[in-house]
Short mmCIF file of C-alpha atoms in Angstrom, two decimals:
data_model
loop_
_atom_site.label_atom_id
_atom_site.label_comp_id
_atom_site.label_asym_id
_atom_site.label_seq_id
_atom_site.Cartn_x
_atom_site.Cartn_y
_atom_site.Cartn_z
CA GLU A 13 134.08 104.92 46.24
CA THR A 14 137.22 105.04 44.09
CA GLU A 15 139.37 102.02 43.35
CA THR A 16 143.10 102.71 43.44
CA ALA A 17 144.31 99.26 42.44
CA HIS A 18 145.68 99.28 38.92
CA LEU A 19 147.96 96.24 38.83
CA PHE A 20 147.56 92.62 39.71
CA TYR A 21 150.51 90.31 39.51
CA ILE A 22 151.61 86.84 40.52
CA LEU A 23 155.07 85.41 41.03
CA SER A 24 155.66 82.43 38.78
CA GLY A 25 158.77 81.16 40.56
CA ASN A 26 161.43 81.70 37.90
CA SER A 27 162.06 83.13 34.44
CA GLN A 28 161.20 79.85 32.68
CA ASN A 29 157.77 79.77 34.34
CA GLN A 30 157.31 83.48 33.64
CA VAL A 31 157.82 82.99 29.91
CA GLY A 32 155.80 79.76 29.89
CA LEU A 33 152.84 81.25 31.73
CA ILE A 34 152.75 84.34 29.52
CA GLN A 35 152.80 82.10 26.42
CA HIS A 36 150.14 79.79 27.88
CA LEU A 37 147.85 82.72 28.61
CA LYS A 38 148.44 84.09 25.11
CA THR A 39 147.21 80.81 23.61
CA THR A 40 143.95 81.27 25.53
CA GLY A 41 143.54 84.85 24.29
CA ILE A 42 144.66 86.48 27.54
CA SER A 43 147.24 89.23 27.42
CA ALA A 44 149.71 89.10 30.29
CA VAL A 45 153.18 90.59 30.42
CA PHE A 46 156.29 90.67 32.53
CA HIS A 47 156.39 93.88 34.43
CA TYR A 48 159.26 95.87 35.78
CA GLN A 49 162.84 95.75 34.70
CA PRO A 50 165.00 96.42 37.76
CA LEU A 51 166.19 100.00 37.52
CA HIS A 52 169.82 99.04 38.03
CA LEU A 53 169.63 96.84 34.89
CA SER A 54 168.03 99.50 32.68
CA PRO A 55 170.23 101.38 30.22
CA PHE A 56 170.04 104.48 32.42
CA GLY A 57 170.61 102.59 35.66
CA GLN A 58 173.70 100.84 34.33
CA GLN A 59 175.45 104.20 34.29
CA PHE A 60 175.48 104.01 38.09
CA PRO A 61 177.09 100.94 39.65
CA ALA A 62 174.90 99.14 42.18
CA ARG A 63 176.15 99.64 45.71
CA ARG A 64 174.85 96.29 46.87
CA ASN A 65 173.77 92.91 45.63
CA MET A 66 170.36 93.15 43.96
CA SER A 67 169.81 89.43 43.35
CA VAL A 68 166.42 89.34 45.10
CA THR A 69 165.19 92.23 42.95
CA GLU A 70 166.39 90.41 39.84
CA GLU A 71 164.78 87.11 40.89
CA ILE A 72 161.43 88.77 41.55
CA ALA A 73 161.54 90.65 38.24
CA ASP A 74 162.30 87.40 36.43
CA SER A 75 159.22 85.70 37.87
CA LEU A 76 156.60 88.48 38.01
CA VAL A 77 153.65 88.17 35.62
CA ARG A 78 151.17 91.03 35.40
CA LEU A 79 147.63 89.79 34.82
CA PRO A 80 144.87 91.77 33.11
CA LEU A 81 143.12 94.23 35.40
CA TYR A 82 141.08 97.17 34.23
CA SER A 83 138.08 99.20 35.19
CA GLY A 84 134.97 97.27 34.33
CA ILE A 85 136.54 93.83 34.02
CA SER A 86 133.71 91.34 34.22
CA ILE A 87 133.49 88.51 36.72
CA SER A 88 133.44 86.06 33.80
CA ASP A 89 136.73 87.51 32.50
CA VAL A 90 138.25 87.29 35.97
CA ASN A 91 137.15 83.66 36.18
CA ARG A 92 138.60 82.96 32.72
CA VAL A 93 141.99 84.39 33.75
CA VAL A 94 142.00 82.41 37.00
CA LYS A 95 141.08 79.20 35.18
CA ALA A 96 143.84 79.74 32.60
CA VAL A 97 146.46 80.42 35.29
CA LYS A 98 145.40 77.34 37.22
CA SER A 99 145.53 75.19 34.10
CA TYR A 100 149.15 76.23 33.54
CA SER A 101 150.20 75.52 37.10
CA HIS A 102 148.72 72.03 36.78
CA SER A 103 150.60 71.38 33.55
CA THR A 104 154.07 72.17 34.96
#
C-alpha cells in the first residue's frame, strides 16, 4: 500500500498566530513553516491583475502552518508535535 499524503497543515486563525505558532514550535525543536503564497501575490502573479477579490485565499495563506510529515515519522515524534501545538493553543 502506498501513502500519497505528503503535507499536513493546520489553520492557526490569523497571521499573528501563524508566526507565533511557528516560533513556539521552533523553540521545542520542531520545524514548521508557512506554506503557500497566493499565486496572485507572487512576483509572477502580480503581472496579471486579479479578476476578483481573493481575500479568503489571502486569509487562509496567512494562517496556514505546515507541520512536519515524512515517510517513517515515528509515533513518538507525532505525539511530540501534537503536544507542542496544543501547548501553544493553551498559551494564547
